[in-house]
C-alpha positions as CSV (number, residue, x, y, z in Angstrom):
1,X,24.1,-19.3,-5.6
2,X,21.6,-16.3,-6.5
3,X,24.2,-15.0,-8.9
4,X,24.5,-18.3,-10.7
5,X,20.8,-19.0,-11.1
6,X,20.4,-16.2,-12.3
7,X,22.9,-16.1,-14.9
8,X,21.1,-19.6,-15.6
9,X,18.0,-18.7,-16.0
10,X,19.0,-15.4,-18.0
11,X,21.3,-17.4,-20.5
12,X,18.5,-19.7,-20.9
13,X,15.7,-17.4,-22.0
14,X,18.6,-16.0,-24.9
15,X,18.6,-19.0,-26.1
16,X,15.2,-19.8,-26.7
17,X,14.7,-16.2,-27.8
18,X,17.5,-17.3,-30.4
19,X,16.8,-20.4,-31.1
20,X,17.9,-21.2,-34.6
21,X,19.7,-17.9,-34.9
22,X,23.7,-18.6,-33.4
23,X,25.0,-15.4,-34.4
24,X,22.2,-13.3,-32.6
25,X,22.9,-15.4,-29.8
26,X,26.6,-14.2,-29.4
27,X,25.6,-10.8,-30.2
28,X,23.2,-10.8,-27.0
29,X,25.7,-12.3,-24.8
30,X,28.1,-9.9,-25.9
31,X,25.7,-7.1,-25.3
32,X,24.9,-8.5,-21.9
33,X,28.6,-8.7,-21.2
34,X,29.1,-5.1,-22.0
35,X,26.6,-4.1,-20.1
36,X,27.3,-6.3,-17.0
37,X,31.3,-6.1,-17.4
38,X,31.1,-9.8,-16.7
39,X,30.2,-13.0,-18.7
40,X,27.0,-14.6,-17.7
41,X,28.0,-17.9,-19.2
42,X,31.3,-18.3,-17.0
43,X,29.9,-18.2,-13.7
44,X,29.6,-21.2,-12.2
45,X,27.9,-22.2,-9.1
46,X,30.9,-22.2,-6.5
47,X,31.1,-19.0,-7.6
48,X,30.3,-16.4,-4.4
49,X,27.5,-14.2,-4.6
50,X,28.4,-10.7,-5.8
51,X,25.7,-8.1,-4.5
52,X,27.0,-5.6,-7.3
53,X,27.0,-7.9,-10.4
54,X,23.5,-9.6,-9.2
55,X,22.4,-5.5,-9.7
56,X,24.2,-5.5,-12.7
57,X,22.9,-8.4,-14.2
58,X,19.2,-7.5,-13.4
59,X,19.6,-4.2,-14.8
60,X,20.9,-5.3,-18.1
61,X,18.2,-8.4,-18.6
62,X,15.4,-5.9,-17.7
63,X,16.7,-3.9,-20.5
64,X,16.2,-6.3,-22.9
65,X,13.1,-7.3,-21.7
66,X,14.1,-10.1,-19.5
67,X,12.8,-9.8,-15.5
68,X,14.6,-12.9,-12.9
């Protein structure tokens, strides 16, 4: 369930850092996505923990200034 709360907590700080602006939003998803090769938002929590996209997903949120 790591995986999942992270993607959580990750999808949630995009949106307050894009509150009000939908289409910057969608861009940083997509640029997450790229960079993870997965989308954040589609995990759900019966999903199993993946010790490579968990990497993944840190990496790309630290890049844009974003530490879980």
């Amino acid at each position: 369930m790591e995986l999942y709360d992270l993607c959580r907590r990750v999808g949630e700080e995009l949106e307050r850092r894009h509150a009000g602006d939908p289409m910057g939003l969608v861009m940083a998803k997509g640029e997450l996505a790229r960079q993870t090769g997965f989308l954040a938002g589609l995990v759900a929590r019966s999903d199993p923990d993946d010790p490579e996209k968990i990497k993944q997903l840190r990496k790309a949120a630290a890049g844009i200034g974003i530490y879980v």
